[in-house]
Amino acid sequence: MCGIVGLFLKDKALEPKLGEMLTDMLITMTDRGPDSAGIAIYGNDADQNAKLTVQSDNADSDFATLAADLGIVLGTTVELNRRDTHAVLEMPADKTAAARQAVTELRPGLRVMSEGDTIEIYKEVGLPQDVANRFGVSNMSGTHGIGHTRMATESAVTTEGAHPFSTAPDQCLVHNGSLSNHNSLRRKLVRDGVRIESMNDTEVGAAYLTWKMQNGSTLGEALEGSLQDLDGFFTFVVGTKDGFGVVRDPIACKPAVMAETDQYVAFGSEYRALVNLPGIDDAKVWEPEPATVYFWNH
Amino acid sequence: MTPKSGNLSPQPYISGTIDMQTFDLEAEGLRALNTALHAQNDTTNQTAWEVINPKGSHAIAVGLDAPIEVTVKGSTGYYCGGMNQQATINVHGSVGPGVAENMMSGTVVIEGDASQYAGATGHGGLLVIKGNASSRCGISMKGIDIVVHGNIGHMSAFMAQAGSLVVCGDAGDALGDSCYEAKLFVRGSVKSLGADCIEKEMRPEHIELLKDLLERAGADAKPEEFKRYGSARQLYNFDVDNAAAY
């Protein structure tokens, strides 16, 4: 199972409501994935700054003086905005690579969820309603976002097994399905220097796309490549800083529905997830074709 | 003046066929809907039902067994009209996976598109899809007739045993893979035929059959424009020459 929702806004007037619309879509997909839930939200670009989203099981102690401690190591000002078990660390864009290393040294229990100019990822174990409430997803704004409700198959029900997965700045992936060649592909990618942090199959999918793009592929080409190199079932939704893409494996047994209006492009594992979107009755609604890459860009 | 005794007491009000029973699915819930529809029998006079606010819900009008007409005003999720007997179900929208799955008799008409495995394992009745159907349409069909006004996706009529699948548009990859005696008619292109599926001669009885199905499905197409496909019957029995493959 698993449920996926995605929303790419064309109409800027809807941006303040992105979190609210995504939350409604996510909760509708609870019975496809009640184990865990997560969301990647692409907020507004903070000029010269970039963001690192981190998670901790001991957030009170880990986050208490983190901004100051990190600021000293990096020699700059770091701003910390906490949302439950997650915190977004904002700093000059050229400091994120050093910060990524520094946070795990300063706080060994910390997990980096995402890194980039606009992306923030929040994910935890629990019902989607509870997860969305903990992070206050409904009051988030942004240009596009992707959510996932998980029914675990390939790895344990843990925070790090929840989706979305991010393996490169401002990129993320969510997945409905299961990959059967993820162990061999993980070994190959790790040998090539790709960082993979969990035993989850989807993270390997995300890392594969990152690896393809690092080797000169466009996102579209990387998604095309996944049709050849990934074995198993998948409906993928990917996010980049300014775009949103969808691809399904050639068998296409994992469901997918898309809707497009002048205001947005929306994705749902089922039509149910889309029914409360504005103007849905007049939207173009279709099922994405198997083995076909769809992509929208700002 | 005192009324005479006899037949003067008012007749109980009977809601006749002209009365539409309107059911708000969002307000009353799926179980209440299907319970109300299951309560109808051969002699019911509540023969016209309208379901509003379906909002993509699953299992709408499943397991009906009465000569009633149900109109769903909007799109549905999984398994709409599954296991139908006798009833006529119209969906004014699109349907999710498994519409009319295992239908026994009656008619299901979809105004929009259908997702995967439409009419799967159906034993009888007529399924009409006025838009497109996606993958695995008519998989393992066992006597149902399916007419798709648009296109169908890959692996359609896989292991189809009996009945007819009529496609006014194009068919995707691997049509009729490992099929038995189902009759497949396609007007447009076929991306590829599945194992043991071949094009077959269109004889007068097939034209007659197709004419009737197209008429009943309200499809504007001429039987002569279609090609017929079916089983080459080479996979029916174990062939000793293939022993090494097992």
mmCIF file of C-alpha atoms in Angstrom, chain B:
data_model
loop_
_atom_site.group_PDB
_atom_site.id
_atom_site.type_symbol
_atom_site.label_atom_id
_atom_site.label_comp_id
_atom_site.label_asym_id
_atom_site.label_seq_id
_atom_site.Cartn_x
_atom_site.Cartn_y
_atom_site.Cartn_z
ATOM 1 C CA MET B 1 -73.131 12.476 6.399
ATOM 2 C CA THR B 2 -71.417 9.497 7.838
ATOM 3 C CA PRO B 3 -68.984 7.804 5.591
ATOM 4 C CA LYS B 4 -69.807 4.313 4.619
ATOM 5 C CA SER B 5 -67.614 1.593 5.896
ATOM 6 C CA GLY B 6 -65.652 -0.204 3.279
ATOM 7 C CA ASN B 7 -62.866 1.034 1.107
ATOM 8 C CA LEU B 8 -62.780 4.559 2.360
ATOM 9 C CA SER B 9 -59.664 4.449 4.511
ATOM 10 C CA PRO B 10 -56.824 6.257 2.736
ATOM 11 C CA GLN B 11 -54.487 4.128 0.708
ATOM 12 C CA PRO B 12 -51.002 3.890 2.205
ATOM 13 C CA TYR B 13 -48.561 6.008 0.241
ATOM 14 C CA ILE B 14 -46.398 3.885 -1.998
ATOM 15 C CA SER B 15 -43.339 5.461 -3.467
ATOM 16 C CA GLY B 16 -43.496 4.348 -7.040
ATOM 17 C CA THR B 17 -40.839 4.139 -9.707
ATOM 18 C CA ILE B 18 -41.167 7.825 -10.419
ATOM 19 C CA ASP B 19 -39.746 8.637 -6.980
ATOM 20 C CA MET B 20 -36.004 8.943 -6.930
ATOM 21 C CA GLN B 21 -34.389 7.775 -3.716
ATOM 22 C CA THR B 22 -31.558 10.240 -3.151
ATOM 23 C CA PHE B 23 -28.751 9.119 -0.903
ATOM 24 C CA ASP B 24 -26.076 11.511 0.353
ATOM 25 C CA LEU B 25 -23.043 9.268 0.778
ATOM 26 C CA GLU B 26 -21.026 11.867 2.649
ATOM 27 C CA ALA B 27 -23.768 12.393 5.215
ATOM 28 C CA GLU B 28 -25.023 8.835 5.628
ATOM 29 C CA GLY B 29 -21.995 6.673 4.951
ATOM 30 C CA LEU B 30 -21.138 3.715 2.770
ATOM 31 C CA ARG B 31 -22.501 0.958 4.965
ATOM 32 C CA ALA B 32 -25.920 2.600 5.142
ATOM 33 C CA LEU B 33 -25.970 2.972 1.359
ATOM 34 C CA ASN B 34 -25.082 -0.623 0.595
ATOM 35 C CA THR B 35 -27.456 -1.896 3.300
ATOM 36 C CA ALA B 36 -30.317 0.092 1.753
ATOM 37 C CA LEU B 37 -29.474 -1.190 -1.725
ATOM 38 C CA HIS B 38 -29.136 -4.788 -0.514
ATOM 39 C CA ALA B 39 -32.606 -4.546 1.044
ATOM 40 C CA GLN B 40 -34.150 -4.261 -2.437
ATOM 41 C CA ASN B 41 -35.479 -7.391 -4.127
ATOM 42 C CA ASP B 42 -37.181 -8.469 -7.351
ATOM 43 C CA THR B 43 -40.469 -6.866 -6.361
ATOM 44 C CA THR B 44 -39.200 -3.585 -4.960
ATOM 45 C CA ASN B 45 -40.870 -0.421 -6.063
ATOM 46 C CA GLN B 46 -37.886 1.693 -5.048
ATOM 47 C CA THR B 47 -36.272 1.148 -8.391
ATOM 48 C CA ALA B 48 -34.494 4.458 -8.932
ATOM 49 C CA TRP B 49 -31.604 5.528 -6.717
ATOM 50 C CA GLU B 50 -29.240 8.449 -6.884
ATOM 51 C CA VAL B 51 -26.019 8.632 -4.876
ATOM 52 C CA ILE B 52 -24.646 12.117 -4.313
ATOM 53 C CA ASN B 53 -21.255 13.175 -2.927
ATOM 54 C CA PRO B 54 -19.416 9.923 -3.776
ATOM 55 C CA LYS B 55 -16.080 11.813 -3.560
ATOM 56 C CA GLY B 56 -13.980 8.894 -4.721
ATOM 57 C CA SER B 57 -15.272 6.485 -2.055
ATOM 58 C CA HIS B 58 -14.664 2.769 -2.378
ATOM 59 C CA ALA B 59 -17.147 -0.102 -2.779
ATOM 60 C CA ILE B 60 -20.138 1.995 -3.839
ATOM 61 C CA ALA B 61 -23.157 -0.140 -4.866
ATOM 62 C CA VAL B 62 -21.324 -3.423 -4.410
ATOM 63 C CA GLY B 63 -23.149 -6.755 -4.224
ATOM 64 C CA LEU B 64 -26.525 -5.558 -5.527
ATOM 65 C CA ASP B 65 -29.081 -8.193 -6.510
ATOM 66 C CA ALA B 66 -32.271 -6.448 -7.623
ATOM 67 C CA PRO B 67 -33.574 -4.894 -10.851
ATOM 68 C CA ILE B 68 -32.933 -1.343 -9.711
ATOM 69 C CA GLU B 69 -31.169 1.600 -11.318
ATOM 70 C CA VAL B 70 -28.481 3.409 -9.349
ATOM 71 C CA THR B 71 -26.922 6.634 -10.586
ATOM 72 C CA VAL B 72 -23.731 7.815 -8.905
ATOM 73 C CA LYS B 73 -23.266 11.558 -9.359
ATOM 74 C CA GLY B 74 -19.499 11.898 -9.387
ATOM 75 C CA SER B 75 -16.315 9.863 -9.388
ATOM 76 C CA THR B 76 -15.703 6.757 -7.292
ATOM 77 C CA GLY B 77 -12.754 4.829 -5.862
ATOM 78 C CA TYR B 78 -12.071 1.102 -5.829
ATOM 79 C CA TYR B 79 -14.576 -1.670 -6.687
ATOM 80 C CA CYS B 80 -17.661 0.336 -7.671
ATOM 81 C CA GLY B 81 -20.477 -2.001 -8.762
ATOM 82 C CA GLY B 82 -18.533 -5.138 -7.844
ATOM 83 C CA MET B 83 -20.373 -8.503 -7.917
ATOM 84 C CA ASN B 84 -23.407 -6.827 -9.438
ATOM 85 C CA GLN B 85 -26.473 -8.900 -10.294
ATOM 86 C CA GLN B 86 -29.482 -7.477 -12.159
ATOM 87 C CA ALA B 87 -28.930 -3.823 -11.255
ATOM 88 C CA THR B 88 -28.122 -1.020 -13.673
ATOM 89 C CA ILE B 89 -25.436 1.260 -12.277
ATOM 90 C CA ASN B 90 -24.498 4.530 -13.970
ATOM 91 C CA VAL B 91 -21.512 6.527 -12.830
ATOM 92 C CA HIS B 92 -21.466 10.180 -13.881
ATOM 93 C CA GLY B 93 -17.730 10.467 -13.412
ATOM 94 C CA SER B 94 -14.666 8.247 -13.468
ATOM 95 C CA VAL B 95 -14.034 5.095 -11.469
ATOM 96 C CA GLY B 96 -11.039 3.706 -9.612
ATOM 97 C CA PRO B 97 -9.588 0.198 -9.844
ATOM 98 C CA GLY B 98 -11.793 -2.892 -10.120
ATOM 99 C CA VAL B 99 -15.072 -1.441 -11.365
ATOM 100 C CA ALA B 100 -17.726 -4.156 -11.809
ATOM 101 C CA GLU B 101 -15.247 -6.771 -10.628
ATOM 102 C CA ASN B 102 -16.825 -10.216 -10.741
ATOM 103 C CA MET B 103 -20.105 -8.867 -12.126
ATOM 104 C CA MET B 104 -22.698 -11.634 -12.654
ATOM 105 C CA SER B 105 -25.428 -9.808 -14.579
ATOM 106 C CA GLY B 106 -26.941 -6.357 -15.050
ATOM 107 C CA THR B 107 -25.301 -3.291 -16.560
ATOM 108 C CA VAL B 108 -22.652 -0.877 -15.349
ATOM 109 C CA VAL B 109 -22.062 2.284 -17.393
ATOM 110 C CA ILE B 110 -19.173 4.663 -16.683
ATOM 111 C CA GLU B 111 -19.390 8.101 -18.284
ATOM 112 C CA GLY B 112 -15.711 8.874 -17.638
ATOM 113 C CA ASP B 113 -12.557 6.754 -17.431
ATOM 114 C CA ALA B 114 -11.899 3.531 -15.549
ATOM 115 C CA SER B 115 -8.698 2.651 -13.717
ATOM 116 C CA GLN B 116 -7.022 -0.748 -13.785
ATOM 117 C CA TYR B 117 -8.691 -4.178 -13.932
ATOM 118 C CA ALA B 118 -12.138 -2.975 -14.974
ATOM 119 C CA GLY B 119 -14.572 -5.898 -15.171
ATOM 120 C CA ALA B 120 -11.994 -8.353 -13.822
ATOM 121 C CA THR B 121 -13.237 -11.953 -13.503
ATOM 122 C CA GLY B 122 -16.771 -10.886 -14.522
ATOM 123 C CA HIS B 123 -19.155 -13.761 -15.245
ATOM 124 C CA GLY B 124 -21.932 -11.870 -17.017
ATOM 125 C CA GLY B 125 -23.700 -8.592 -17.658
ATOM 126 C CA LEU B 126 -22.504 -5.586 -19.627
ATOM 127 C CA LEU B 127 -19.839 -3.073 -18.593
ATOM 128 C CA VAL B 128 -19.646 0.091 -20.699
ATOM 129 C CA ILE B 129 -16.795 2.569 -20.258
ATOM 130 C CA LYS B 130 -17.362 5.721 -22.275
ATOM 131 C CA GLY B 131 -13.865 7.077 -21.678
ATOM 132 C CA ASN B 132 -10.651 5.062 -21.516
ATOM 133 C CA ALA B 133 -9.829 2.049 -19.373
ATOM 134 C CA SER B 134 -6.296 1.593 -18.078
ATOM 135 C CA SER B 135 -4.280 -1.583 -17.606
ATOM 136 C CA ARG B 136 -5.632 -5.111 -17.164
ATOM 137 C CA CYS B 137 -9.140 -4.347 -18.426
ATOM 138 C CA GLY B 138 -11.147 -7.588 -18.472
ATOM 139 C CA ILE B 139 -8.420 -9.644 -16.827
ATOM 140 C CA SER B 140 -9.645 -13.218 -16.333
ATOM 141 C CA MET B 141 -13.107 -12.314 -17.638
ATOM 142 C CA LYS B 142 -15.450 -15.299 -17.530
ATOM 143 C CA GLY B 143 -18.484 -14.270 -19.562
ATOM 144 C CA ILE B 144 -18.940 -10.529 -19.002
ATOM 145 C CA ASP B 145 -19.225 -8.251 -22.040
ATOM 146 C CA ILE B 146 -17.114 -5.089 -21.861
ATOM 147 C CA VAL B 147 -17.383 -2.206 -24.324
ATOM 148 C CA VAL B 148 -14.824 0.598 -24.050
ATOM 149 C CA HIS B 149 -15.502 3.668 -26.189
ATOM 150 C CA GLY B 150 -11.892 4.863 -25.829
ATOM 151 C CA ASN B 151 -8.589 3.036 -25.361
ATOM 152 C CA ILE B 152 -7.442 0.278 -23.031
ATOM 153 C CA GLY B 153 -4.078 -0.206 -21.313
ATOM 154 C CA HIS B 154 -1.571 -3.033 -21.220
ATOM 155 C CA MET B 155 -2.236 -6.663 -20.247
ATOM 156 C CA SER B 156 -5.941 -6.374 -20.988
ATOM 157 C CA ALA B 157 -7.936 -9.605 -21.268
ATOM 158 C CA PHE B 158 -5.065 -11.522 -19.652
ATOM 159 C CA MET B 159 -6.264 -15.130 -19.208
ATOM 160 C CA ALA B 160 -9.705 -14.074 -20.424
ATOM 161 C CA GLN B 161 -11.929 -17.121 -20.538
ATOM 162 C CA ALA B 162 -15.305 -16.120 -21.968
ATOM 163 C CA GLY B 163 -17.330 -13.080 -22.984
ATOM 164 C CA SER B 164 -16.451 -10.223 -25.308
ATOM 165 C CA LEU B 165 -14.150 -7.237 -24.936
ATOM 166 C CA VAL B 166 -14.866 -4.497 -27.463
ATOM 167 C CA VAL B 167 -12.461 -1.566 -27.799
ATOM 168 C CA CYS B 168 -13.415 1.334 -30.063
ATOM 169 C CA GLY B 169 -9.991 2.954 -29.659
ATOM 170 C CA ASP B 170 -6.542 1.384 -29.274
ATOM 171 C CA ALA B 171 -5.246 -1.454 -27.109
ATOM 172 C CA GLY B 172 -1.954 -1.394 -25.163
ATOM 173 C CA ASP B 173 0.776 -4.003 -24.878
ATOM 174 C CA ALA B 174 0.208 -7.745 -24.516
ATOM 175 C CA LEU B 175 -3.478 -7.875 -25.392
ATOM 176 C CA GLY B 176 -5.115 -11.212 -24.617
ATOM 177 C CA ASP B 177 -2.033 -12.860 -23.118
ATOM 178 C CA SER B 178 -2.754 -16.539 -22.350
ATOM 179 C CA CYS B 179 -6.435 -16.045 -23.141
ATOM 180 C CA TYR B 180 -8.921 -18.885 -23.528
ATOM 181 C CA GLU B 181 -12.215 -18.421 -25.388
ATOM 182 C CA ALA B 182 -13.003 -14.725 -24.830
ATOM 183 C CA LYS B 183 -13.624 -12.746 -28.020
ATOM 184 C CA LEU B 184 -11.605 -9.564 -28.371
ATOM 185 C CA PHE B 185 -12.546 -6.837 -30.865
ATOM 186 C CA VAL B 186 -10.392 -3.749 -31.410
ATOM 187 C CA ARG B 187 -11.126 -0.954 -33.877
ATOM 188 C CA GLY B 188 -7.827 0.922 -33.548
ATOM 189 C CA SER B 189 -4.264 -0.248 -33.165
ATOM 190 C CA VAL B 190 -2.983 -2.990 -30.893
ATOM 191 C CA LYS B 191 0.427 -2.133 -29.464
ATOM 192 C CA SER B 192 1.296 -5.808 -29.110
ATOM 193 C CA LEU B 193 -0.441 -9.153 -28.707
ATOM 194 C CA GLY B 194 0.259 -11.291 -25.661
ATOM 195 C CA ALA B 195 1.409 -14.905 -25.696
ATOM 196 C CA ASP B 196 -0.880 -17.199 -27.672
ATOM 197 C CA CYS B 197 -3.165 -14.354 -28.809
ATOM 198 C CA ILE B 198 -3.658 -13.969 -32.569
ATOM 199 C CA GLU B 199 -5.769 -12.036 -35.010
ATOM 200 C CA LYS B 200 -8.702 -14.082 -36.214
ATOM 201 C CA GLU B 201 -11.137 -14.053 -39.083
ATOM 202 C CA MET B 202 -14.222 -11.867 -38.643
ATOM 203 C CA ARG B 203 -17.153 -14.071 -39.621
ATOM 204 C CA PRO B 204 -20.821 -13.017 -40.020
ATOM 205 C CA GLU B 205 -21.715 -14.233 -36.529
ATOM 206 C CA HIS B 206 -19.015 -11.976 -35.084
ATOM 207 C CA ILE B 207 -20.362 -8.973 -36.985
ATOM 208 C CA GLU B 208 -23.820 -9.768 -35.558
ATOM 209 C CA LEU B 209 -22.471 -10.114 -32.024
ATOM 210 C CA LEU B 210 -20.494 -6.891 -32.309
ATOM 211 C CA LYS B 211 -23.418 -4.965 -33.815
ATOM 212 C CA ASP B 212 -25.575 -5.902 -30.847
ATOM 213 C CA LEU B 213 -22.905 -5.016 -28.275
ATOM 214 C CA LEU B 214 -22.107 -1.654 -29.883
ATOM 215 C CA GLU B 215 -25.796 -0.793 -30.012
ATOM 216 C CA ARG B 216 -26.386 -1.722 -26.383
ATOM 217 C CA ALA B 217 -23.327 0.265 -25.363
ATOM 218 C CA GLY B 218 -24.362 3.349 -27.320
ATOM 219 C CA ALA B 219 -21.089 3.292 -29.224
ATOM 220 C CA ASP B 220 -20.941 5.081 -32.553
ATOM 221 C CA ALA B 221 -18.867 2.565 -34.489
ATOM 222 C CA LYS B 222 -19.429 0.106 -37.312
ATOM 223 C CA PRO B 223 -18.736 -3.590 -36.668
ATOM 224 C CA GLU B 224 -16.891 -3.840 -39.990
ATOM 225 C CA GLU B 225 -14.214 -1.444 -38.711
ATOM 226 C CA PHE B 226 -13.034 -3.889 -36.028
ATOM 227 C CA LYS B 227 -10.525 -6.697 -36.031
ATOM 228 C CA ARG B 228 -11.043 -9.826 -33.970
ATOM 229 C CA TYR B 229 -8.415 -11.402 -31.743
ATOM 230 C CA GLY B 230 -8.475 -14.571 -29.710
ATOM 231 C CA SER B 231 -6.597 -17.600 -28.504
ATOM 232 C CA ALA B 232 -4.331 -19.605 -30.808
ATOM 233 C CA ARG B 233 -5.093 -22.463 -28.398
ATOM 234 C CA GLN B 234 -1.438 -23.491 -28.222
ATOM 235 C CA LEU B 235 -1.160 -23.065 -24.437
ATOM 236 C CA TYR B 236 -4.162 -25.204 -23.587
ATOM 237 C CA ASN B 237 -2.322 -28.451 -23.029
ATOM 238 C CA PHE B 238 1.070 -29.456 -21.791
ATOM 239 C CA ASP B 239 3.380 -30.009 -24.715
ATOM 240 C CA VAL B 240 6.140 -32.508 -24.052
ATOM 241 C CA ASP B 241 8.497 -30.457 -26.224
ATOM 242 C CA ASN B 242 8.341 -27.761 -23.527
ATOM 243 C CA ALA B 243 9.293 -30.125 -20.700
ATOM 244 C CA ALA B 244 12.726 -28.536 -20.379
ATOM 245 C CA ALA B 245 11.109 -25.216 -19.477
ATOM 246 C CA TYR B 246 9.662 -26.538 -16.215
#
